[in-house]
């Protein structure tokens, strides 16, 4: 496979992933307009815990499927992993429902508003169960290079979720207000229930679309292979859990625990502000997720070829170039992006957006680097890296949040991702050396960050000193000049590389 092939798959995976996240992103202004800060904080807290449960429910089987499908009989690997996930998902779902009472009455249940609405918990459990059961079917499509079907199923599920959101939050309330009193009165805390219900219906439709594919599986369970897959996959649970500590635990636990004061409503509101502004880093995270979907099977297949390290180095350089462009595209135009926040009370949190964008750049590079321990079967080392950074995340949040509030949480996230990336790079060069273009990569990243902070200094002192997020023509013009200058710099530096890429290559070669 070539970079052109990877680019093609990433476009398909990226289209479905970016489209789905953008569509969900466009729901954010609706949520922020209809819900109180506290309610939005409750929802953010709940959804921060969902990824933890997804890691437990899938326990690394998706990555193990990719690894073993290339080494063993792929059909046997497919059936074994599917049966394993089916059995464990049903078992965990039953356990969660049996222990519903203690969970919703806990501190986290109160923070997420579940104690006041116990029925919401059932929706959330089913969301996680449906998502876990579609993990291997989605992985099968990626392994078989079927990105179009992948995109269709992914988008159908998302559109279903969004359709029900609009129905429950917009259409029905308007009809009720117009006199259709036979419809439910959706207001206050009940809105969260309909959001969770919409998500559950979208996940359920996705699973239904996979049923024909699942039913075609040859139902054979190879116990010996399953043990090998578990041995490979179990460290990935700790790897994933520790990674989630860095990615979502700031909203799920660090902020509510370490923010000063004991007023639960105030904490929910601050979490809501933090979570809303976290959404503005979505462009980078969308691309990273799309890249992961296309790159993981690509890297495993590329490993069978000649001198795959050179290919990995090229991919890393292009990946960083695109991350830097996205970092500037969001950070230079914050006065435009703020319109998605809808309400002025969320604007104060925009100061964390550049920090979180940079943090996600480090995270994206880290994901690219992790291929070394997946290819060398050193998943335990990968787990140790993330456990170390998870401990650091706890210490830094404990130290910084009481002093700096949610800005401390953002800063801790960036510091942890940087350290995680650095450790992974050093160990990777020891066990699986890749000739990364380190001087150029560092140059592009430092230049991007310097470009933003130079613009920020000009904006604060000359362009818009009274309100740095004001939508002023001069600020937009200067931001566009800075952004265009950086793009020109990249094209000049990487003209040869870009000219080899599909579609854009013929345009770059003329520069």
Short mmCIF file of C-alpha atoms in Angstrom, two decimals:
data_model
loop_
_atom_site.label_atom_id
_atom_site.label_comp_id
_atom_site.label_asym_id
_atom_site.label_seq_id
_atom_site.Cartn_x
_atom_site.Cartn_y
_atom_site.Cartn_z
CA UNK A 1 0.00 0.00 0.00
CA UNK A 2 1.16 3.58 -0.70
CA UNK A 3 0.56 6.98 0.87
CA UNK A 4 -1.94 7.55 -1.93
CA UNK A 5 -3.87 4.50 -0.72
CA UNK A 6 -3.69 5.70 2.88
CA UNK A 7 -4.86 9.16 1.79
CA UNK A 8 -7.80 7.67 -0.09
CA UNK A 9 -8.89 5.56 2.87
CA UNK A 10 -8.38 8.44 5.31
CA UNK A 11 -10.57 10.65 3.11
CA UNK A 12 -13.40 8.11 3.26
CA UNK A 13 -12.94 7.40 6.95
CA UNK A 14 -12.28 11.07 7.53
CA UNK A 15 -15.37 12.14 5.64
CA UNK A 16 -17.63 9.97 7.74
CA UNK A 17 -15.80 10.79 10.95
CA UNK A 18 -15.51 14.53 10.28
CA UNK A 19 -19.07 14.73 9.00
CA UNK A 20 -20.38 12.91 12.06
CA UNK A 21 -18.41 15.07 14.48
CA UNK A 22 -19.32 18.25 12.63
CA UNK A 23 -22.97 17.32 12.69
CA UNK A 24 -22.71 16.64 16.40
CA UNK A 25 -20.74 19.87 16.71
CA UNK A 26 -23.62 21.78 15.18
CA UNK A 27 -25.84 20.32 17.89
CA UNK A 28 -23.65 22.03 20.49
CA UNK A 29 -25.09 25.53 19.90
CA UNK A 30 -28.57 24.02 20.21
CA UNK A 31 -27.65 22.38 23.52
CA UNK A 32 -25.99 25.54 24.83
CA UNK A 33 -29.01 27.66 23.89
CA UNK A 34 -31.64 25.34 25.35
CA UNK A 35 -29.84 24.03 28.43
CA UNK A 36 -28.53 25.71 31.54
CA UNK A 37 -24.78 25.69 32.19
CA UNK A 38 -25.36 23.20 35.00
CA UNK A 39 -27.32 20.81 32.74
CA UNK A 40 -24.65 21.02 30.06
CA UNK A 41 -22.09 20.28 32.77
CA UNK A 42 -24.09 17.20 33.80
CA UNK A 43 -24.16 15.90 30.24
CA UNK A 44 -20.44 16.59 29.79
CA UNK A 45 -19.66 14.69 32.97
CA UNK A 46 -21.71 11.67 31.91
CA UNK A 47 -20.25 11.55 28.41
CA UNK A 48 -16.75 11.85 29.90
CA UNK A 49 -17.27 8.47 31.60
CA UNK A 50 -18.66 6.69 28.53
CA UNK A 51 -15.21 6.25 26.87
CA UNK A 52 -13.92 4.50 30.01
CA UNK A 53 -16.70 1.96 29.82
CA UNK A 54 -16.19 1.52 26.08
CA UNK A 55 -12.57 0.57 26.75
CA UNK A 56 -13.63 -1.98 29.34
CA UNK A 57 -16.38 -3.39 27.12
CA UNK A 58 -14.09 -3.80 24.07
CA UNK A 59 -10.91 -4.63 26.12
CA UNK A 60 -8.51 -4.15 23.17
CA UNK A 61 -10.20 -6.73 20.92
CA UNK A 62 -10.40 -4.34 18.00
CA UNK A 63 -6.62 -3.89 17.81
CA UNK A 64 -6.06 -7.59 18.55
CA UNK A 65 -8.36 -8.40 15.63
CA UNK A 66 -6.17 -6.33 13.27
CA UNK A 67 -2.99 -7.92 14.60
CA UNK A 68 -4.10 -11.56 14.47
CA UNK A 69 -6.12 -11.34 11.27
CA UNK A 70 -2.82 -10.73 9.46
CA UNK A 71 -1.10 -13.67 11.16
CA UNK A 72 -3.81 -16.33 11.45
CA UNK A 73 -6.96 -17.48 9.66
CA UNK A 74 -8.86 -14.21 9.41
CA UNK A 75 -12.28 -15.87 9.54
CA UNK A 76 -11.42 -17.72 12.73
CA UNK A 77 -10.07 -14.52 14.26
CA UNK A 78 -13.26 -12.70 13.23
CA UNK A 79 -15.61 -15.28 14.72
CA UNK A 80 -13.58 -15.70 17.93
CA UNK A 81 -13.36 -11.98 18.62
CA UNK A 82 -17.05 -11.42 17.79
CA UNK A 83 -18.25 -14.21 20.09
CA UNK A 84 -15.96 -12.96 22.85
CA UNK A 85 -17.33 -9.41 22.65
CA UNK A 86 -20.93 -10.62 22.38
CA UNK A 87 -20.65 -12.70 25.56
CA UNK A 88 -18.80 -10.07 27.63
CA UNK A 89 -21.01 -7.17 26.47
CA UNK A 90 -24.20 -8.97 27.49
CA UNK A 91 -22.64 -9.93 30.84
CA UNK A 92 -21.42 -6.39 31.61
CA UNK A 93 -24.74 -4.88 30.57
CA UNK A 94 -26.61 -7.12 33.00
CA UNK A 95 -24.14 -6.29 35.80
CA UNK A 96 -24.44 -2.54 35.23
CA UNK A 97 -28.22 -2.71 35.29
CA UNK A 98 -28.19 -4.83 38.47
CA UNK A 99 -25.96 -2.28 40.23
CA UNK A 100 -27.84 0.72 38.90
CA UNK A 101 -28.90 1.94 42.36
CA UNK A 102 -25.43 2.33 43.93
CA UNK A 103 -24.05 3.89 40.75
CA UNK A 104 -26.67 6.61 40.33
CA UNK A 105 -26.64 7.40 44.07
CA UNK A 106 -22.86 7.93 44.06
CA UNK A 107 -21.08 11.30 43.92
CA UNK A 108 -20.60 10.87 40.16
CA UNK A 109 -24.27 10.00 39.76
CA UNK A 110 -25.18 13.24 41.53
CA UNK A 111 -22.70 15.27 39.48
CA UNK A 112 -24.14 13.79 36.26
CA UNK A 113 -27.74 14.34 37.39
CA UNK A 114 -28.53 10.62 37.22
CA UNK A 115 -29.81 10.43 40.80
CA UNK A 116 -32.68 12.73 39.85
CA UNK A 117 -33.46 10.78 36.65
CA UNK A 118 -32.61 7.06 37.10
CA UNK A 119 -34.06 6.15 33.70
CA UNK A 120 -31.24 8.03 31.98
CA UNK A 121 -28.79 5.39 33.22
CA UNK A 122 -30.53 2.66 31.20
CA UNK A 123 -30.15 4.69 28.01
CA UNK A 124 -26.45 5.18 28.68
CA UNK A 125 -25.84 1.48 29.36
CA UNK A 126 -27.54 0.50 26.11
CA UNK A 127 -25.55 3.13 24.18
CA UNK A 128 -22.32 1.59 25.45
CA UNK A 129 -23.52 -1.96 24.74
CA UNK A 130 -24.57 -1.19 21.16
CA UNK A 131 -21.29 0.63 20.48
CA UNK A 132 -19.25 -2.28 21.85
CA UNK A 133 -21.08 -4.78 19.65
CA UNK A 134 -20.30 -2.75 16.51
CA UNK A 135 -16.55 -2.47 17.27
CA UNK A 136 -15.51 -5.65 15.42
CA UNK A 137 -17.89 -5.15 12.46
CA UNK A 138 -16.44 -1.67 11.92
CA UNK A 139 -12.93 -3.10 12.27
CA UNK A 140 -13.76 -5.78 9.70
CA UNK A 141 -14.75 -3.14 7.17
CA UNK A 142 -11.49 -1.29 7.77
CA UNK A 143 -9.42 -4.47 7.42
CA UNK A 144 -11.20 -5.37 4.19
CA UNK A 145 -10.65 -1.87 2.77
CA UNK A 146 -14.36 -1.07 2.51
CA UNK A 147 -14.39 2.59 3.56
CA UNK A 148 -17.52 3.46 1.55
CA UNK A 149 -19.73 1.03 3.45
CA UNK A 150 -18.02 2.13 6.65
CA UNK A 151 -18.91 5.74 5.89
CA UNK A 152 -22.52 4.92 4.98
CA UNK A 153 -23.16 3.04 8.23
CA UNK A 154 -21.37 5.60 10.36
CA UNK A 155 -23.26 8.53 8.84
CA UNK A 156 -26.61 6.75 9.01
CA UNK A 157 -26.19 6.23 12.73
CA UNK A 158 -25.15 9.84 13.28
CA UNK A 159 -27.98 11.24 11.16
CA UNK A 160 -30.43 9.11 13.11
CA UNK A 161 -29.07 10.52 16.37
CA UNK A 162 -29.28 14.09 15.10
CA UNK A 163 -32.73 13.57 13.61
CA UNK A 164 -34.13 12.42 16.93
CA UNK A 165 -32.36 15.26 18.73
CA UNK A 166 -34.06 17.79 16.48
CA UNK A 167 -37.38 15.98 16.83
CA UNK A 168 -37.28 15.85 20.62
CA UNK A 169 -35.66 19.22 21.33
CA UNK A 170 -37.09 21.44 18.58
CA UNK A 171 -40.06 19.97 16.71
CA UNK A 172 -42.04 18.47 19.59
CA UNK A 173 -41.63 21.51 21.91
CA UNK A 174 -42.84 23.82 19.12
CA UNK A 175 -45.83 21.57 18.44
CA UNK A 176 -46.58 21.39 22.17
CA UNK A 177 -46.43 25.18 22.47
CA UNK A 178 -48.77 25.45 19.46
CA UNK A 179 -51.44 23.44 21.25
CA UNK A 180 -50.53 19.77 20.69
CA UNK A 181 -50.74 18.99 24.40
CA UNK A 182 -50.90 15.23 23.75
CA UNK A 183 -47.14 15.45 23.15
CA UNK A 184 -44.67 15.35 26.08
CA UNK A 185 -43.61 18.65 27.67
CA UNK A 186 -39.83 18.52 27.09
CA UNK A 187 -38.22 21.06 29.39
CA UNK A 188 -35.69 21.35 32.19
CA UNK A 189 -33.74 18.24 33.14
CA UNK A 190 -35.89 16.03 30.92
CA UNK A 191 -34.02 17.39 27.88
CA UNK A 192 -30.99 15.34 28.88
CA UNK A 193 -33.05 12.17 28.79
CA UNK A 194 -34.16 12.84 25.23
CA UNK A 195 -30.56 13.55 24.21
CA UNK A 196 -29.47 10.21 25.65
CA UNK A 197 -32.48 8.49 24.06
CA UNK A 198 -31.54 9.96 20.67
CA UNK A 199 -28.00 8.68 21.06
CA UNK A 200 -29.27 5.23 22.01
CA UNK A 201 -31.54 5.07 18.95
CA UNK A 202 -28.65 6.09 16.67
CA UNK A 203 -26.38 3.41 18.15
CA UNK A 204 -29.18 0.85 17.86
CA UNK A 205 -29.75 1.64 14.17
CA UNK A 206 -26.01 1.25 13.56
CA UNK A 207 -26.06 -2.22 15.14
CA UNK A 208 -29.11 -3.20 13.10
CA UNK A 209 -27.32 -2.24 9.88
CA UNK A 210 -24.52 -4.63 10.81
CA UNK A 211 -26.80 -7.61 11.48
CA UNK A 212 -26.50 -9.09 7.94
CA UNK A 213 -22.70 -8.84 8.19
CA UNK A 214 -22.70 -10.36 11.67
CA UNK A 215 -25.00 -13.22 10.64
CA UNK A 216 -22.59 -14.21 7.84
CA UNK A 217 -19.84 -14.94 10.36
CA UNK A 218 -18.84 -18.58 10.71
CA UNK A 219 -19.56 -19.13 14.39
CA UNK A 220 -16.42 -20.90 15.57
CA UNK A 221 -14.59 -20.17 18.81
CA UNK A 222 -10.89 -21.00 18.93
CA UNK A 223 -9.98 -21.07 22.64
CA UNK A 224 -6.21 -21.20 22.09
CA UNK A 225 -6.32 -18.22 19.73
CA UNK A 226 -8.62 -16.33 22.09
CA UNK A 227 -6.07 -16.70 24.90
CA UNK A 228 -3.33 -15.35 22.61
CA UNK A 229 -5.54 -12.44 21.60
CA UNK A 230 -6.34 -11.67 25.25
CA UNK A 231 -2.65 -11.76 26.15
CA UNK A 232 -2.08 -9.16 23.43
CA UNK A 233 -5.20 -7.12 24.16
CA UNK A 234 -5.36 -6.94 27.98
CA UNK A 235 -2.45 -4.47 28.29
CA UNK A 236 -4.36 -2.29 25.84
CA UNK A 237 -7.10 -1.94 28.48
CA UNK A 238 -4.63 -0.23 30.83
CA UNK A 239 -3.23 1.66 27.85
CA UNK A 240 -6.70 2.88 26.93
CA UNK A 241 -7.85 3.55 30.48
CA UNK A 242 -4.75 5.56 31.31
CA UNK A 243 -5.17 7.42 28.04
CA UNK A 244 -8.74 8.29 28.97
CA UNK A 245 -7.49 9.69 32.28
CA UNK A 246 -5.63 12.24 30.18
CA UNK A 247 -8.42 12.76 27.63
CA UNK A 248 -11.65 12.90 29.63
CA UNK A 249 -10.91 12.63 33.35
CA UNK A 250 -10.46 16.39 33.59
CA UNK A 251 -14.22 16.74 33.09
CA UNK A 252 -15.17 13.49 34.78
CA UNK A 253 -13.21 13.74 38.02
CA UNK A 254 -10.36 16.24 38.27
CA UNK A 255 -12.42 19.42 37.92
CA UNK A 256 -15.25 18.38 40.28
CA UNK A 257 -12.74 17.12 42.85
CA UNK A 258 -10.15 19.88 42.75
CA UNK A 259 -12.17 23.03 41.97
CA UNK A 260 -12.40 25.18 45.11
CA UNK A 261 -15.69 25.22 47.01
CA UNK A 262 -18.42 22.70 47.67
CA UNK A 263 -21.31 24.14 45.66
CA UNK A 264 -22.32 21.41 43.20
CA UNK A 265 -24.16 23.78 40.85
CA UNK A 266 -21.13 26.08 40.56
CA UNK A 267 -18.92 23.12 39.72
CA UNK A 268 -21.36 21.89 37.10
CA UNK A 269 -21.40 25.35 35.49
CA UNK A 270 -17.59 25.56 35.36
CA UNK A 271 -17.43 22.07 33.87
CA UNK A 272 -20.00 23.20 31.31
CA UNK A 273 -17.84 26.19 30.31
CA UNK A 274 -14.74 24.00 30.07
CA UNK A 275 -16.53 21.32 28.05
CA UNK A 276 -18.12 23.82 25.66
CA UNK A 277 -14.77 25.39 24.84
CA UNK A 278 -13.16 21.96 24.60
CA UNK A 279 -15.48 21.45 21.63
CA UNK A 280 -13.61 24.17 19.73
CA UNK A 281 -10.59 21.85 19.51
CA UNK A 282 -12.74 19.44 17.53
CA UNK A 283 -11.17 20.08 14.12
CA UNK A 284 -7.84 18.63 15.16
CA UNK A 285 -9.40 15.73 17.05
CA UNK A 286 -11.61 14.92 14.06
CA UNK A 287 -8.62 14.63 11.77
CA UNK A 288 -6.66 12.59 14.32
CA UNK A 289 -9.54 10.12 14.66
CA UNK A 290 -9.95 9.88 10.89
CA UNK A 291 -6.23 9.28 10.50
CA UNK A 292 -6.27 6.55 13.17
CA UNK A 293 -9.10 4.73 11.41
CA UNK A 294 -7.22 4.67 8.11
CA UNK A 295 -3.70 4.32 9.47
CA UNK A 296 -3.98 1.38 11.87
CA UNK A 297 -4.76 -1.30 9.25
CA UNK A 298 -2.42 0.50 6.81
CA UNK A 299 0.52 0.34 9.21
CA UNK A 300 0.03 -3.37 9.91
CA UNK A 301 -0.09 -4.14 6.19
CA UNK A 302 2.84 -1.85 5.42
CA UNK A 303 4.95 -3.72 7.99
CA UNK A 304 5.01 -6.70 5.64
CA UNK A 305 6.71 -4.68 2.90
CA UNK A 306 10.27 -3.56 2.36
CA UNK A 307 11.70 -0.88 4.68
CA UNK A 308 8.36 0.29 6.12
CA UNK A 309 10.12 2.72 8.49
CA UNK A 310 10.78 5.20 5.67
CA UNK A 311 7.08 5.22 4.83
CA UNK A 312 6.18 5.79 8.48
CA UNK A 313 8.58 8.75 8.61
CA UNK A 314 7.01 10.37 5.54
CA UNK A 315 3.54 9.88 6.93
CA UNK A 316 4.51 11.44 10.25
CA UNK A 317 5.92 14.55 8.56
CA UNK A 318 2.80 15.08 6.43
CA UNK A 319 0.61 14.38 9.44
CA UNK A 320 2.35 17.06 11.51
CA UNK A 321 2.09 19.55 8.64
CA UNK A 322 -1.68 19.08 8.53
CA UNK A 323 -1.97 19.28 12.33
CA UNK A 324 -0.10 22.60 12.34
CA UNK A 325 -2.38 24.00 9.65
CA UNK A 326 -5.46 22.99 11.65
CA UNK A 327 -4.00 24.43 14.85
CA UNK A 328 -3.69 27.84 13.18
CA UNK A 329 -7.02 27.57 11.36
CA UNK A 330 -8.83 27.31 14.68
CA UNK A 331 -6.65 29.46 16.94
CA UNK A 332 -6.33 32.43 14.56
CA UNK A 333 -10.09 32.61 14.00
CA UNK A 334 -11.42 32.20 17.53
CA UNK A 335 -13.50 35.34 17.05
CA UNK A 336 -15.41 33.41 14.36
CA UNK A 337 -15.59 30.07 16.17
CA UNK A 338 -17.04 31.71 19.29
CA UNK A 339 -20.39 32.02 17.49
CA UNK A 340 -20.92 28.31 18.17
CA UNK A 341 -20.88 28.97 21.91
CA UNK A 342 -24.05 31.06 21.55
CA UNK A 343 -23.99 32.65 25.00
CA UNK A 344 -21.46 35.22 26.33
CA UNK A 345 -21.03 33.38 29.65
CA UNK A 346 -19.04 30.72 27.79
CA UNK A 347 -16.61 33.18 26.17
CA UNK A 348 -14.34 33.47 29.20
CA UNK A 349 -13.27 29.88 28.64
CA UNK A 350 -11.91 30.55 25.15
CA UNK A 351 -8.47 31.22 26.60
CA UNK A 352 -8.00 27.46 27.00
CA UNK A 353 -8.67 26.67 23.33
CA UNK A 354 -5.10 27.23 21.97
CA UNK A 355 -3.71 25.19 24.88
CA UNK A 356 -6.10 22.31 24.11
CA UNK A 357 -5.36 22.53 20.38
CA UNK A 358 -1.66 22.18 21.10
CA UNK A 359 -2.38 19.34 23.52
CA UNK A 360 -4.28 17.50 20.81
CA UNK A 361 -1.40 18.02 18.37
CA UNK A 362 0.85 16.19 20.83
CA UNK A 363 -1.80 13.49 21.24
CA UNK A 364 -2.07 13.01 17.48
CA UNK A 365 1.70 12.63 17.13
CA UNK A 366 1.66 10.18 20.03
CA UNK A 367 -0.96 8.03 18.31
CA UNK A 368 1.22 7.99 15.21
CA UNK A 369 4.23 6.92 17.29
CA UNK A 370 2.40 4.06 19.04
CA UNK A 371 2.78 1.83 15.99
CA UNK A 372 6.17 0.65 17.26
CA UNK A 373 4.82 -1.20 20.29
CA UNK A 374 1.87 -2.61 18.34
CA UNK A 375 4.14 -4.01 15.63
CA UNK A 376 6.68 -5.40 18.11
CA UNK A 377 3.97 -6.83 20.40
CA UNK A 378 5.19 -4.64 23.29
CA UNK A 379 1.73 -3.53 24.28
CA UNK A 380 2.68 -3.81 27.96
CA UNK A 381 5.28 -1.08 27.39
CA UNK A 382 2.61 1.07 25.76
CA UNK A 383 0.38 0.52 28.78
CA UNK A 384 3.17 1.59 31.12
CA UNK A 385 3.70 4.83 29.18
CA UNK A 386 0.09 5.86 29.55
CA UNK A 387 -0.04 4.77 33.20
CA UNK A 388 2.94 7.00 33.97
CA UNK A 389 1.30 9.96 32.23
CA UNK A 390 -2.00 9.21 33.97
CA UNK A 391 -0.23 9.52 37.33
CA UNK A 392 1.29 12.79 36.16
CA UNK A 393 -2.17 13.97 35.06
CA UNK A 394 -3.47 13.36 38.57
CA UNK A 395 -0.57 15.23 40.19
CA UNK A 396 -0.66 18.20 37.81
CA UNK A 397 -4.42 18.61 38.05
CA UNK A 398 -4.23 18.31 41.84
CA UNK A 399 -1.60 21.05 41.82
CA UNK A 400 -2.92 23.43 39.14
CA UNK A 401 -6.76 23.32 39.27
CA UNK A 402 -7.06 24.80 42.79
CA UNK A 403 -4.73 27.62 41.68
CA UNK A 404 -5.82 28.27 38.06
CA UNK A 405 -9.25 26.63 37.80
CA UNK A 406 -10.13 24.99 34.50
CA UNK A 407 -7.16 26.72 32.81
CA UNK A 408 -5.01 24.52 35.04
CA UNK A 409 -6.84 21.45 33.73
CA UNK A 410 -6.13 22.50 30.13
CA UNK A 411 -2.47 23.17 30.92
CA UNK A 412 -2.13 19.80 32.66
CA UNK A 413 -3.62 18.08 29.61
CA UNK A 414 -1.07 19.73 27.32
CA UNK A 415 1.87 18.91 29.62
CA UNK A 416 0.83 15.26 29.95
CA UNK A 417 0.40 14.76 26.21
CA UNK A 418 3.80 16.35 25.57
CA UNK A 419 5.50 14.05 28.07
CA UNK A 420 3.61 11.02 26.78
CA UNK A 421 4.63 11.83 23.20
CA UNK A 422 8.28 12.34 24.21
CA UNK A 423 8.55 9.08 26.15
CA UNK A 424 6.92 7.14 23.33
CA UNK A 425 9.33 8.64 20.80
CA UNK A 426 12.44 7.82 22.88
CA UNK A 427 11.39 4.21 23.53
CA UNK A 428 10.24 3.74 19.94
CA UNK A 429 13.64 4.77 18.62
CA UNK A 430 15.19 2.14 20.89
CA UNK A 431 12.97 -0.82 19.99
CA UNK A 432 11.77 0.07 16.48
CA UNK A 433 13.85 2.92 15.01
CA UNK A 434 12.08 5.12 12.46
CA UNK A 435 14.01 7.91 10.67
CA UNK A 436 11.55 10.67 11.49
CA UNK A 437 12.31 14.09 9.99
CA UNK A 438 12.69 15.56 13.48
CA UNK A 439 14.29 18.95 12.60
CA UNK A 440 11.55 19.79 10.10
CA UNK A 441 8.77 18.53 12.37
CA UNK A 442 9.99 20.68 15.25
CA UNK A 443 10.42 23.67 12.92
CA UNK A 444 6.83 23.41 11.68
CA UNK A 445 5.39 23.06 15.18
CA UNK A 446 7.43 25.88 16.73
CA UNK A 447 6.66 28.16 13.79
CA UNK A 448 2.92 27.46 14.05
CA UNK A 449 2.85 28.21 17.78
CA UNK A 450 4.98 31.34 17.32
CA UNK A 451 2.69 32.52 14.52
CA UNK A 452 -0.37 32.28 16.76
CA UNK A 453 1.20 34.02 19.75
CA UNK A 454 2.59 36.81 17.58
CA UNK A 455 -0.91 37.38 16.20
CA UNK A 456 -2.36 37.16 19.72
CA UNK A 457 0.09 39.83 20.92
CA UNK A 458 -0.87 42.13 18.04
CA UNK A 459 -4.56 41.51 18.63
CA UNK A 460 -4.35 42.26 22.36
CA UNK A 461 -2.26 45.42 22.00
CA UNK A 462 -3.25 46.96 18.65
CA UNK A 463 -6.08 45.29 16.74
CA UNK A 464 -8.71 44.66 19.43
CA UNK A 465 -7.36 45.51 22.90
CA UNK A 466 -10.77 45.95 24.51
CA UNK A 467 -12.22 42.62 23.37
CA UNK A 468 -9.75 40.20 21.80
CA UNK A 469 -12.58 37.93 20.56
CA UNK A 470 -14.53 40.73 18.87
CA UNK A 471 -15.35 39.98 15.23
CA UNK A 472 -13.50 42.92 13.64
CA UNK A 473 -12.54 43.13 9.93
CA UNK A 474 -8.97 44.19 10.69
CA UNK A 475 -8.43 41.26 13.07
CA UNK A 476 -9.77 38.85 10.44
CA UNK A 477 -7.57 40.39 7.77
CA UNK A 478 -4.40 40.12 9.83
CA UNK A 479 -5.29 36.55 10.88
CA UNK A 480 -5.75 35.62 7.22
CA UNK A 481 -2.39 37.17 6.30
CA UNK A 482 -0.68 35.17 9.06
CA UNK A 483 -2.44 31.95 8.05
CA UNK A 484 -1.70 32.41 4.34
CA UNK A 485 1.94 33.19 5.12
CA UNK A 486 2.28 29.97 7.09
CA UNK A 487 0.69 27.92 4.31
CA UNK A 488 3.07 29.51 1.78
CA UNK A 489 5.99 28.63 4.09
CA UNK A 490 4.87 24.98 4.27
CA UNK A 491 4.37 24.69 0.54
CA UNK A 492 7.82 26.07 -0.13
CA UNK A 493 9.44 23.76 2.41
CA UNK A 494 7.54 20.66 1.27
CA UNK A 495 6.92 21.41 -2.40
CA UNK A 496 8.48 18.13 -3.51
CA UNK A 497 6.50 16.11 -0.97
CA UNK A 498 3.16 17.77 -1.69
CA UNK A 499 3.63 17.46 -5.46
CA UNK A 500 3.68 13.65 -5.02
CA UNK A 501 0.27 13.60 -3.34
CA UNK A 502 -2.97 12.80 -5.22
CA UNK A 503 -5.25 15.64 -6.37
CA UNK A 504 -3.36 18.56 -4.80
CA UNK A 505 0.01 17.55 -6.28
CA UNK A 506 -0.58 19.09 -9.71
CA UNK A 507 -1.54 22.42 -8.13
CA UNK A 508 1.43 22.50 -5.76
CA UNK A 509 3.91 21.76 -8.56
CA UNK A 510 2.94 25.05 -10.24
CA UNK A 511 3.94 27.15 -7.23
#
